[in-house]
mmCIF file of C-alpha atoms and ligand atoms in Angstrom:
data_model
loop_
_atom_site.group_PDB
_atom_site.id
_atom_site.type_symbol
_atom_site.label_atom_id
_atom_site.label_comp_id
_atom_site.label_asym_id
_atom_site.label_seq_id
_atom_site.Cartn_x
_atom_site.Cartn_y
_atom_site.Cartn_z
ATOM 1 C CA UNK A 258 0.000 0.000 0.000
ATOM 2 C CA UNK A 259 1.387 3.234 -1.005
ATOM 3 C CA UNK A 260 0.725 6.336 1.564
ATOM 4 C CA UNK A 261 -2.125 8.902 0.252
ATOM 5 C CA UNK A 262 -0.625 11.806 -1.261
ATOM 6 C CA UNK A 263 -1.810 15.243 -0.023
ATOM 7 C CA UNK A 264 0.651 17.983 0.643
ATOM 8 C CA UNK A 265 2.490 19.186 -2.857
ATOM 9 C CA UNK A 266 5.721 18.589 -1.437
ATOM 10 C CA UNK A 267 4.869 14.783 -1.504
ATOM 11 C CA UNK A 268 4.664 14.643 -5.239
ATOM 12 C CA UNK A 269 8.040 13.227 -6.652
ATOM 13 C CA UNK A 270 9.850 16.152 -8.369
ATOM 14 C CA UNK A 271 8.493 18.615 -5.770
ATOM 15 C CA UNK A 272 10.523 20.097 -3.270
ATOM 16 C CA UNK A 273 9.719 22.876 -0.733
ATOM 17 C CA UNK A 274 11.090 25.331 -3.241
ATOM 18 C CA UNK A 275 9.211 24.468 -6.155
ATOM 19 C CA UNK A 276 5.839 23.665 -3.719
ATOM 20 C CA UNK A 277 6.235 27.271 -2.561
ATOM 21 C CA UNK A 278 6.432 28.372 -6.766
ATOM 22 C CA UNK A 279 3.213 26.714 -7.401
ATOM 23 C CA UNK A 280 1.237 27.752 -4.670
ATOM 24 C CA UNK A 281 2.438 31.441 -5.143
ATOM 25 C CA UNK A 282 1.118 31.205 -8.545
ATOM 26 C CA UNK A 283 -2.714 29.313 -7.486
ATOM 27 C CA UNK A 284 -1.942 25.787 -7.496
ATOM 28 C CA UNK A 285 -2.354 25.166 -4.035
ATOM 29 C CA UNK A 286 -3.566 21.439 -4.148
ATOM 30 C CA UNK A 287 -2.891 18.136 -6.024
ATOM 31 C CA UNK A 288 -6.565 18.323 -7.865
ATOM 32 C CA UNK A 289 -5.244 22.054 -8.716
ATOM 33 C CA UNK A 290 -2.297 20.350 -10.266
ATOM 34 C CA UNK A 291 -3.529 17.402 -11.129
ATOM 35 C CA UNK A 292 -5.777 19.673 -14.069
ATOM 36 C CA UNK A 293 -2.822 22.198 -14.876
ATOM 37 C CA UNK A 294 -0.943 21.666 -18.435
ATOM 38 C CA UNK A 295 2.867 21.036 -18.487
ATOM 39 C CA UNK A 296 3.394 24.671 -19.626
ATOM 40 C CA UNK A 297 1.528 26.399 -16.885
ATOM 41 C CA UNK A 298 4.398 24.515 -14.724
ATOM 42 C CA UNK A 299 7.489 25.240 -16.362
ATOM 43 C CA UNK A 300 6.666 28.644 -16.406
ATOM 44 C CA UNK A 301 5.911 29.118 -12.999
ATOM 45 C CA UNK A 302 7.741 26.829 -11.255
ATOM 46 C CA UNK A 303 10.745 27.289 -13.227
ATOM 47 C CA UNK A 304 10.620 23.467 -13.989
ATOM 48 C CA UNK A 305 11.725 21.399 -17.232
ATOM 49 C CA UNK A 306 8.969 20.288 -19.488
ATOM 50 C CA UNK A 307 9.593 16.388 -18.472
ATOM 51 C CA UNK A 308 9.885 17.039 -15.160
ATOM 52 C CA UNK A 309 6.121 19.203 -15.474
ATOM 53 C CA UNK A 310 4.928 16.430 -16.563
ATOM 54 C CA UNK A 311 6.195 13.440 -14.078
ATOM 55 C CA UNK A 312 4.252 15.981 -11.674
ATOM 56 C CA UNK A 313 1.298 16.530 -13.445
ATOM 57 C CA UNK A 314 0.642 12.554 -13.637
ATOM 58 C CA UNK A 315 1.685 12.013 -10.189
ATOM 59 C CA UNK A 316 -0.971 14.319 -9.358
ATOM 60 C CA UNK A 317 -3.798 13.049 -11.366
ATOM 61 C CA UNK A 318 -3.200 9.293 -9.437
ATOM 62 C CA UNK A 319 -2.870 10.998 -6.644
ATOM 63 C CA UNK A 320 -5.916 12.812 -6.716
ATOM 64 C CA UNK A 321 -7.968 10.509 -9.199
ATOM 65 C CA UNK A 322 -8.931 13.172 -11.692
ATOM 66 C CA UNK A 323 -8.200 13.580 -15.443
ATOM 67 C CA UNK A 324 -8.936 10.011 -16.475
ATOM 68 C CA UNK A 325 -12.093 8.507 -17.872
ATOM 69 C CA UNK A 326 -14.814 8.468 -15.529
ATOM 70 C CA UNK A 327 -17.722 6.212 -16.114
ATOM 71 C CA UNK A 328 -20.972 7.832 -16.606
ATOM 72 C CA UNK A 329 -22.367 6.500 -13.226
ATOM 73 C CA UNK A 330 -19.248 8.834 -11.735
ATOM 74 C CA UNK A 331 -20.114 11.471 -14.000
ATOM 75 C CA UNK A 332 -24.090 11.673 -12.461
ATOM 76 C CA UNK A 333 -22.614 11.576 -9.191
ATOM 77 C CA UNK A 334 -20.724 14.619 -9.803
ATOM 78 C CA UNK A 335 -23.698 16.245 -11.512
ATOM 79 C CA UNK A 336 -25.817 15.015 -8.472
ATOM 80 C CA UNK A 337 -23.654 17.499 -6.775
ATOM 81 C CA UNK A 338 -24.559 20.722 -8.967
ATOM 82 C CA UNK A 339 -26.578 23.318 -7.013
ATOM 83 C CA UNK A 340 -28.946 25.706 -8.079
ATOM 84 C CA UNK A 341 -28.930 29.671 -7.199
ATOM 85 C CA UNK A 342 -31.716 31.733 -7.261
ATOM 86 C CA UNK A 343 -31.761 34.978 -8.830
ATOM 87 C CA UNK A 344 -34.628 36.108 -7.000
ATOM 88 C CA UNK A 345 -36.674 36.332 -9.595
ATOM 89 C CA UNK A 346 -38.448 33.235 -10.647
ATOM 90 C CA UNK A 347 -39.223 33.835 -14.362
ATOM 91 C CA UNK A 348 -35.231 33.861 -14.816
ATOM 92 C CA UNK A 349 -35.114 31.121 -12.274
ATOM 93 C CA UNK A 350 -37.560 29.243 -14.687
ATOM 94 C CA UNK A 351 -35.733 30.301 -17.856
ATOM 95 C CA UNK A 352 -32.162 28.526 -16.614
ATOM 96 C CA UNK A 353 -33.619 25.570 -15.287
ATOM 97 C CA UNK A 354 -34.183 26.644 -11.843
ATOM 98 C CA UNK A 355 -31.572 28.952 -10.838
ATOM 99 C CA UNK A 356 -27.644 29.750 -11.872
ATOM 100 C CA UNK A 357 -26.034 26.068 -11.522
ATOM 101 C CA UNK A 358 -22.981 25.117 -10.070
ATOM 102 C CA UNK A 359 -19.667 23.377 -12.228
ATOM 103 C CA UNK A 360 -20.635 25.759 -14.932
ATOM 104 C CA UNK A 361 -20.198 29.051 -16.436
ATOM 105 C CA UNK A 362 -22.833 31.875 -16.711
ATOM 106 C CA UNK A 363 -22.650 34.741 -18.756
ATOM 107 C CA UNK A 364 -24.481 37.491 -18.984
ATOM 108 C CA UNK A 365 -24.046 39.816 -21.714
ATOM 109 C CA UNK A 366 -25.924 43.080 -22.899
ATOM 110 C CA UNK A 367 -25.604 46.896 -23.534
ATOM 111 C CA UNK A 368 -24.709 49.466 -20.595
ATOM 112 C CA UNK A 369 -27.285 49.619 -18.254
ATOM 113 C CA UNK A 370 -29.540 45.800 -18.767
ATOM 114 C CA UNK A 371 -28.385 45.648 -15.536
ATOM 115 C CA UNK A 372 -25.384 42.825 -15.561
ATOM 116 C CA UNK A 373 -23.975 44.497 -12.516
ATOM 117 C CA UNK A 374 -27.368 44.940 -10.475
ATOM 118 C CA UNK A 375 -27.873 40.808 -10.914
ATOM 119 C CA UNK A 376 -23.955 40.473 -10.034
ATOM 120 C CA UNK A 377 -24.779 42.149 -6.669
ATOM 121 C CA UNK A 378 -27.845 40.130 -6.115
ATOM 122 C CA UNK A 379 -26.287 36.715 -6.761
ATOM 123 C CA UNK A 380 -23.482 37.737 -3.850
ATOM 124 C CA UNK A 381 -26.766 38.280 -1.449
ATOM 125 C CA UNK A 382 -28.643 35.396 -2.436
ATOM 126 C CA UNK A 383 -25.213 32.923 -2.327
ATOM 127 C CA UNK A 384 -24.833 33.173 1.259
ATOM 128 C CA UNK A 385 -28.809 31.789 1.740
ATOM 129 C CA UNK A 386 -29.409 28.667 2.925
ATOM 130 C CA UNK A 387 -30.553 25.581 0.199
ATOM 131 C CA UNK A 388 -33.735 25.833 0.755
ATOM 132 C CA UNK A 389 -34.075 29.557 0.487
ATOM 133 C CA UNK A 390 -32.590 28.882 -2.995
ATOM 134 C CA UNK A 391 -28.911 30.058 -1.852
ATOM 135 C CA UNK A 392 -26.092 27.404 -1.682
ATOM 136 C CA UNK A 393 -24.612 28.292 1.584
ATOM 137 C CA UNK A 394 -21.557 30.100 0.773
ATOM 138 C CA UNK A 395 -19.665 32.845 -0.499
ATOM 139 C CA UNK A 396 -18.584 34.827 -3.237
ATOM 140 C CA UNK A 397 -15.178 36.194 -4.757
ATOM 141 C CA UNK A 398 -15.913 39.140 -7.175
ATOM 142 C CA UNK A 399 -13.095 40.005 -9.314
ATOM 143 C CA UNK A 400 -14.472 43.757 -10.361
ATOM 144 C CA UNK A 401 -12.699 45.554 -13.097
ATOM 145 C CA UNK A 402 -14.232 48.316 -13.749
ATOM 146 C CA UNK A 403 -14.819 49.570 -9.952
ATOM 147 C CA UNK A 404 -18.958 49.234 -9.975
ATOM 148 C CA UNK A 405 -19.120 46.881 -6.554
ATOM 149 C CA UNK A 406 -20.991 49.286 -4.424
ATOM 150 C CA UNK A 407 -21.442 48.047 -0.542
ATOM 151 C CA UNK A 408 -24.118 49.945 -0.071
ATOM 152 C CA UNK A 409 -26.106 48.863 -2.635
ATOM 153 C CA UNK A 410 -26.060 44.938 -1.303
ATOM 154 C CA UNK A 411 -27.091 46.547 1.861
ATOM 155 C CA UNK A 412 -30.509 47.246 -0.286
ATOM 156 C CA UNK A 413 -30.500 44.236 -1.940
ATOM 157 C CA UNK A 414 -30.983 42.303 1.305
ATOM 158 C CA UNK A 415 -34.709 43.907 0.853
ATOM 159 C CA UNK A 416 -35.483 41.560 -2.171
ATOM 160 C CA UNK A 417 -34.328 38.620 -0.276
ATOM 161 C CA UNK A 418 -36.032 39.321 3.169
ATOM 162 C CA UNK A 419 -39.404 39.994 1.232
ATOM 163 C CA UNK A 420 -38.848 36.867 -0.423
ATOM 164 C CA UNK A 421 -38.325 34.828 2.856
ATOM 165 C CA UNK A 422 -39.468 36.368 5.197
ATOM 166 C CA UNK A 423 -36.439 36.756 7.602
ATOM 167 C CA UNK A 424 -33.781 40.058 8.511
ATOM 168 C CA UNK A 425 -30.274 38.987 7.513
ATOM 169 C CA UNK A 426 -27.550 41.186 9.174
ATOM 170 C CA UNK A 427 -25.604 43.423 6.244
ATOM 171 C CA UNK A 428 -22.415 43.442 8.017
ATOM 172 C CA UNK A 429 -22.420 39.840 8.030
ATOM 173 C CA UNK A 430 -23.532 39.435 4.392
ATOM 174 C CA UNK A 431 -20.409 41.827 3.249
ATOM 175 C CA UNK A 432 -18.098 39.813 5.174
ATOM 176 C CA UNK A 433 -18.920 37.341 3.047
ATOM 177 C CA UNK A 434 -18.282 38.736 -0.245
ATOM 178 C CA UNK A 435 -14.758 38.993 -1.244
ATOM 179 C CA UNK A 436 -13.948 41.714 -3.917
ATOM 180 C CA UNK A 437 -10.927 42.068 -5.728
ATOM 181 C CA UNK A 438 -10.457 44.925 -8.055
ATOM 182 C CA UNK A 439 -8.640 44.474 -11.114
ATOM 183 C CA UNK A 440 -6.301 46.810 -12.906
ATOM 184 C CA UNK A 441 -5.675 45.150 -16.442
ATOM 185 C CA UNK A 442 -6.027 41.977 -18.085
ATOM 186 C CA UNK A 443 -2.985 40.314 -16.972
ATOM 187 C CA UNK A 444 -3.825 41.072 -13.219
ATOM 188 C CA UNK A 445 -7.819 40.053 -14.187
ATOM 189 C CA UNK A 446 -6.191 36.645 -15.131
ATOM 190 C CA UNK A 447 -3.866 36.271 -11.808
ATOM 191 C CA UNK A 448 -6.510 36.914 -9.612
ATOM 192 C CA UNK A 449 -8.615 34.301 -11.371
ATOM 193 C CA UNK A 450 -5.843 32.345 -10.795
ATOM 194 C CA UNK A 451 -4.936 33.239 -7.016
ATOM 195 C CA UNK A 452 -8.999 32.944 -6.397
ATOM 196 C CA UNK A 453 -8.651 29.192 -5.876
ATOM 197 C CA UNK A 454 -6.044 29.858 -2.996
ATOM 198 C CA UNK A 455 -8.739 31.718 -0.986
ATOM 199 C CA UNK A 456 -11.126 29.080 -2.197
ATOM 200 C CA UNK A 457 -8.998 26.528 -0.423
ATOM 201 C CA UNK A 458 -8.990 28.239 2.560
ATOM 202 C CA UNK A 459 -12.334 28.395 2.862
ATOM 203 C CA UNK A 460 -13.165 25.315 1.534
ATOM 204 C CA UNK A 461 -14.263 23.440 5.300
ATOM 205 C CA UNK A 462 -15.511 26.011 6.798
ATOM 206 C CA UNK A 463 -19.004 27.267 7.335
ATOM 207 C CA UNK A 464 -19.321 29.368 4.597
ATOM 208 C CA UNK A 465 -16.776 27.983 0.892
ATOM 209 C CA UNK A 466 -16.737 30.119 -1.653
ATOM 210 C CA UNK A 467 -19.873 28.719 -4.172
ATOM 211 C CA UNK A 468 -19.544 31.840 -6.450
ATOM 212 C CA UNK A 469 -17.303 33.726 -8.763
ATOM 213 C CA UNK A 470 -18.233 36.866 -10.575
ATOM 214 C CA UNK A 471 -16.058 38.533 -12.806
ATOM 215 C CA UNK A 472 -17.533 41.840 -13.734
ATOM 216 C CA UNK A 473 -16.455 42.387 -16.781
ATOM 217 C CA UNK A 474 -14.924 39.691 -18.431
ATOM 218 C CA UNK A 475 -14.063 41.385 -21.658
ATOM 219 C CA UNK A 476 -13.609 44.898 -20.657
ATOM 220 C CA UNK A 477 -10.047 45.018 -19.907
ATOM 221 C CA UNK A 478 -9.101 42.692 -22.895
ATOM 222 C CA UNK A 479 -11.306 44.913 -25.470
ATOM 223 C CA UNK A 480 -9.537 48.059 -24.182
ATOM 224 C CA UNK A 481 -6.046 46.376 -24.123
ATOM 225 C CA UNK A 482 -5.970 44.734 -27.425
ATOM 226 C CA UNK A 483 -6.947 46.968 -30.190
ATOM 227 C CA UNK A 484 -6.791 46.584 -33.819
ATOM 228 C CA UNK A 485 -6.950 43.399 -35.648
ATOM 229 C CA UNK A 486 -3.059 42.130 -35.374
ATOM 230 C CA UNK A 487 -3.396 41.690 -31.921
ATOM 231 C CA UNK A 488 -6.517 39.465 -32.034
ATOM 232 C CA UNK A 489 -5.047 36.285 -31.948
ATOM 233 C CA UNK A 490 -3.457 37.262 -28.687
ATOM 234 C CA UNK A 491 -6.296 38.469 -27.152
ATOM 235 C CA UNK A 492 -8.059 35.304 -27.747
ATOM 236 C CA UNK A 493 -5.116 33.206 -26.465
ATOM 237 C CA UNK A 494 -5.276 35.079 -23.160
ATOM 238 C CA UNK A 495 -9.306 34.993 -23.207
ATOM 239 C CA UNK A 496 -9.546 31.486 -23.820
ATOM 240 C CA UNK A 497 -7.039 30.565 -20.735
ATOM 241 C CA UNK A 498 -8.732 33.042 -18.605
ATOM 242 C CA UNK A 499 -12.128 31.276 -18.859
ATOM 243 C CA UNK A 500 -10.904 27.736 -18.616
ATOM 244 C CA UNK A 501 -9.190 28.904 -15.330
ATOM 245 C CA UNK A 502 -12.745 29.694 -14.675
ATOM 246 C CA UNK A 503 -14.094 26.391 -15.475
ATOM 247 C CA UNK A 504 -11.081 24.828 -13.577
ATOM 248 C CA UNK A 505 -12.617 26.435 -10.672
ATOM 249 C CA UNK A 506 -16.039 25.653 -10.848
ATOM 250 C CA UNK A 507 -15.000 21.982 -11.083
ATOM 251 C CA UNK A 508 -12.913 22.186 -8.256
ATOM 252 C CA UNK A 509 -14.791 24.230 -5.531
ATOM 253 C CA UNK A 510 -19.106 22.952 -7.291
ATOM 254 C CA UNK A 511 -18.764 26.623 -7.715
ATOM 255 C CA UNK A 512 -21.381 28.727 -9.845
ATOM 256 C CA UNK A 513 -19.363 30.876 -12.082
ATOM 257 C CA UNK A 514 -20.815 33.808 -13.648
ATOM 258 C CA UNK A 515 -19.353 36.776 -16.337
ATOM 259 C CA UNK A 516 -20.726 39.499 -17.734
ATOM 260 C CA UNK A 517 -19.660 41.029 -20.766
ATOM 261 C CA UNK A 518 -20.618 43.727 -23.079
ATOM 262 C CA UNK A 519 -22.090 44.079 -26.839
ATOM 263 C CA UNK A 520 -20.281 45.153 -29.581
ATOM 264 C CA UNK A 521 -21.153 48.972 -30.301
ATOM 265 C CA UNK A 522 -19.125 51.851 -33.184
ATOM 266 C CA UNK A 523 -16.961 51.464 -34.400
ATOM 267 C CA UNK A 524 -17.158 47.495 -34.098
ATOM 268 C CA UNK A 525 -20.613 47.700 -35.909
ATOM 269 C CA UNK A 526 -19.522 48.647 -39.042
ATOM 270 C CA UNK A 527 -18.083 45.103 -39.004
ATOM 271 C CA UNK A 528 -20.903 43.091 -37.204
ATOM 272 C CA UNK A 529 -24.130 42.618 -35.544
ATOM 273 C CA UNK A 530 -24.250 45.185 -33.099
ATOM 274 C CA UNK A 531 -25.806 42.904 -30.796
ATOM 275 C CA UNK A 532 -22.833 40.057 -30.599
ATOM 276 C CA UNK A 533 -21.002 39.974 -27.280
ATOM 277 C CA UNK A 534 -17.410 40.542 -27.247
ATOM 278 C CA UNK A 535 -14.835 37.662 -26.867
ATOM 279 C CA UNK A 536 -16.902 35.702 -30.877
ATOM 280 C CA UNK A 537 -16.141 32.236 -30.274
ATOM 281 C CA UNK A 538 -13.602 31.700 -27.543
ATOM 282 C CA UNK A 539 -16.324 33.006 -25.023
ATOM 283 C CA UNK A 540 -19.195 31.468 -26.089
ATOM 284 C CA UNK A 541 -18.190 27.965 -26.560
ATOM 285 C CA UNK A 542 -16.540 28.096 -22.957
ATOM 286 C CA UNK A 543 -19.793 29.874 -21.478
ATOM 287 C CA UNK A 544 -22.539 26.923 -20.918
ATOM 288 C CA UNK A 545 -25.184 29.298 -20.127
ATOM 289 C CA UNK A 546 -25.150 32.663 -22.442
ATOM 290 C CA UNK A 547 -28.260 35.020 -21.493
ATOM 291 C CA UNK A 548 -28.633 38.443 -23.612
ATOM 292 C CA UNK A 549 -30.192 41.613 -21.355
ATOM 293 C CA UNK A 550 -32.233 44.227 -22.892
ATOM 294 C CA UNK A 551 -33.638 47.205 -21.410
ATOM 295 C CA UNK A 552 -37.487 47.504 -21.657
ATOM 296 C CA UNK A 553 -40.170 49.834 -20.306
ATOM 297 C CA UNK A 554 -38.948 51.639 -16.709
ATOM 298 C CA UNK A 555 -37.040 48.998 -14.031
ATOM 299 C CA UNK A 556 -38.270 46.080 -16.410
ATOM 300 C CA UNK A 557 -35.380 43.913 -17.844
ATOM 301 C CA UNK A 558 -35.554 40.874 -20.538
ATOM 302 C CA UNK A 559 -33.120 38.071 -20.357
ATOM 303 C CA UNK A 560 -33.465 35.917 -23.201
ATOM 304 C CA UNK A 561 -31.071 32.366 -23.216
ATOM 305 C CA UNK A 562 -29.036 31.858 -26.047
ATOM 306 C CA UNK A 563 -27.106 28.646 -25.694
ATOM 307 C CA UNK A 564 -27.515 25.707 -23.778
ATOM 308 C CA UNK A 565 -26.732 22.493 -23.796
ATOM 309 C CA UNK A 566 -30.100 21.026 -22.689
ATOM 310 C CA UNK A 567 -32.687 23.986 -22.230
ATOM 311 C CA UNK A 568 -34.763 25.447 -24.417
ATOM 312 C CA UNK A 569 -34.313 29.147 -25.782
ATOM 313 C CA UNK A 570 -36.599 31.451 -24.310
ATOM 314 C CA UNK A 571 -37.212 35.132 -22.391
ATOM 315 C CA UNK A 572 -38.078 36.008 -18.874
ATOM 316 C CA UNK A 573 -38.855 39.466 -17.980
ATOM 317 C CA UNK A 574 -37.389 40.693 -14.465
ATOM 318 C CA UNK A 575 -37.200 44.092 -12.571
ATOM 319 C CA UNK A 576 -34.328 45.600 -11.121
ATOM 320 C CA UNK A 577 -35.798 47.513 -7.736
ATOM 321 C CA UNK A 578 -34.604 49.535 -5.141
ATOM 322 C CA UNK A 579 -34.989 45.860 -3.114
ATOM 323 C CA UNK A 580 -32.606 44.072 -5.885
ATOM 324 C CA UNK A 581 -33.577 41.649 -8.900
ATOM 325 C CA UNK A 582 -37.240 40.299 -8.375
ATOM 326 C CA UNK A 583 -40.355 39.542 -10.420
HETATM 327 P P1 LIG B 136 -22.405 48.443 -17.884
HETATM 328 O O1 LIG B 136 -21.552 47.856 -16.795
HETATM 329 O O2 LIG B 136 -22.253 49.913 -17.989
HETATM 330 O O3 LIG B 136 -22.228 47.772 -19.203
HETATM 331 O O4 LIG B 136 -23.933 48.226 -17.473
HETATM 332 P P2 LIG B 136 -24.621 47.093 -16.593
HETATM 333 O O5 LIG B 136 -25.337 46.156 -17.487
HETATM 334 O O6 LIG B 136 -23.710 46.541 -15.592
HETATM 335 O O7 LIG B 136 -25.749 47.936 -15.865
HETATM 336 P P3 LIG B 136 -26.107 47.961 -14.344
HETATM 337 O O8 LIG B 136 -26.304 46.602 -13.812
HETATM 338 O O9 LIG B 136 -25.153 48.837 -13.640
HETATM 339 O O10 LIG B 136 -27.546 48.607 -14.428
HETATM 340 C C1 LIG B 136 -27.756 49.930 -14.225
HETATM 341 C C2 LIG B 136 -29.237 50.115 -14.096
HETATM 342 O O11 LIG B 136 -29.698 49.444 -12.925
HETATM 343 C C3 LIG B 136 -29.581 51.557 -13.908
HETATM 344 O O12 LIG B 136 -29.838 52.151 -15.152
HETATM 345 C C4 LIG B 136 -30.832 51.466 -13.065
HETATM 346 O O13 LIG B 136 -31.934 51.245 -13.901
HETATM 347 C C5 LIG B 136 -30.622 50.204 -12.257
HETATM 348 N N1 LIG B 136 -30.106 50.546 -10.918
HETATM 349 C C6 LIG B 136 -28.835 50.685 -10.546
HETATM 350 N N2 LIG B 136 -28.728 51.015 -9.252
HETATM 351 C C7 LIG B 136 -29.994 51.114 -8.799
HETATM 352 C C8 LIG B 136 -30.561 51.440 -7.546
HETATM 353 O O14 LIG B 136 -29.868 51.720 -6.586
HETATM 354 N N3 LIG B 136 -31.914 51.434 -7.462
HETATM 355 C C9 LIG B 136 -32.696 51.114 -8.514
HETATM 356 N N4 LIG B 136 -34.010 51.111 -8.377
HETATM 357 N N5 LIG B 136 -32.191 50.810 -9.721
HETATM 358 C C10 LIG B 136 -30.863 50.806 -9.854
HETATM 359 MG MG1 LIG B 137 -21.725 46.905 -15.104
#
């Protein structure tokens, strides 16, 4: 019988030095690890490409992942998904009962449909218990364009207290919502990265992190990258950004959501003025893609674009002084 691996250092290859690299840089476990590519490792352990790889595969026995599973695993795993309310039941209806867990959900639309108001509201309605259609936990919010607003989850508390009946304490609430602002793309991506670290620390206690909200996905990258020769890069960086994401939802049963904007001038000379940012890179990484449009006064549509099992549809929702309800 060989002794259960647990502690990096235990993986042959692996010494304190080279444990200390990896966690610096987010892989703070063997399943973290165990899903990383051979290139993530060299560059930020410092590490050959053979030796990268002797880890990586000591790390997937170690922590059983990366294989094939059977599809009797695979339900078990999906037996685990959770649900999160928005807090408004049309929407609720429209994604199958809430925002799930293990995948990503993004949320895209012109300034203003109100992709930061539902942001706020998911970090409320995280932290409620199952049955009040939270999932117990809490939330990192990596914020990039500096719209988290404190005070404004303070008010949000209104939509869920009407909706259950029960006072929840704001300080408390806040304390559970962990916001990182981001500065560019390349610090976007670390603390994506870095996320799981606080995720791990959390992840037996009362409340581990079951959200994360990165508001805006595509901001930073659209500013950062302009002009067509610089595309390919963008993508690069986009598309290892969001499987970070999905990394993470994996790991931690975590709900992940993004927003992200529509294309406007001078982008529409070129396209459909209504296609979110990031084409194809986004999209097929996103499971859940819901479009926002303004209508008449508070009233918002969301309207579900691609999924792999639900049908396309619209739910109307209002965005209140209480938060996101009906
Ligand atoms: P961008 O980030 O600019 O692309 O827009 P967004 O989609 O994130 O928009 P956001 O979620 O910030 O929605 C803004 C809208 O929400 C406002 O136009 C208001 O209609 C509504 N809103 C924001 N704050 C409040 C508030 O405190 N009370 C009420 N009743 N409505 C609010
Ligand atoms: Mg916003």
């Amino acid at each position: 019988m060989t002794e259960k691996i647990t502690l990096l250092e235990d993986l042959p290859g692996v010494g304190p030095a080279t444990a200390e690299k990896l966690k610096e840089a987010g892989f703070n476990s063997i399943e973290a690890v165990a899903v990383a590519s051979p290139a993530d490792l060299v560059v930020t352990a410092e590490i050959g490409e053979s030796t990268a790889a002797k880890i990586i595969v000591a790390a997937r026995s170690a922590a059983d992942v990366g294989g094939f599973e059977t599809g009797d695993k695979v339900l078990e795993r999906r037996k685990m998904v959770g649900k999160l309310t928005t807090g408004c039941s049309a929407l609720d209806e429209l994604l199958g009962n809430g925002i799930e867990t293990q995948s990503i959900t993004e949320f895209y639309g012109e300034f203003g449909s109100g992709k930061t108001q539902i942001t706020h509201q998911l970090s409320v309605n995280v932290q409620l218990p199952v049955e009040q259609g939270g999932l117990n936990g809490s939330v990192i919010m990596i914020d990039t364009e500096n719209t988290f607003r404190p005070e404004r989850i303070a008010q949000m508390l209104g939509s869920a207290s009407a909706r259950t009946d029960q006072e929840y304490d704001p300080e408390e609430i806040l304390h559970n919502i962990h916001v990182a602002r981001a500065y560019n793309s390349n610090h976007q991506i670390l603390l994506a990265e870095s996320a799981s670290q606080l995720a791990e620390e959390l992840k037996d206690s009362e409340t581990p992190v079951r959200l994360l909200i990165v508001d805006s996905l595509t901001a930073h990258f659209r500013a950062e990258y302009v002009g067509r020769g610089t595309l390919a890069d963008r993508q690069q960086k986009l598309n290892k950004h969001m499987h970070d994401l999905l990394k993470f939802a994996d790991l931690y049963n975590a709900a992940i959501v993004v927003t992200n904007q529509v294309m406007s001038k001078p982008d529409a000379f070129f396209g459909d003025p209504t296609k979110p940012i990031g084409g194809h890179i986004v999209g097929h990484t996103a499971t859940y893609r819901l479009y926002l449009r303004k209508s008449k006064g508070d009233k918002r549509i969301a309207r579900l674009v691609d999924s792999p099992c639900l049908p396309e549809g619209e739910a109307v929702f209002s965005v209140t002084m209480e938060g996101l309800t009906d």
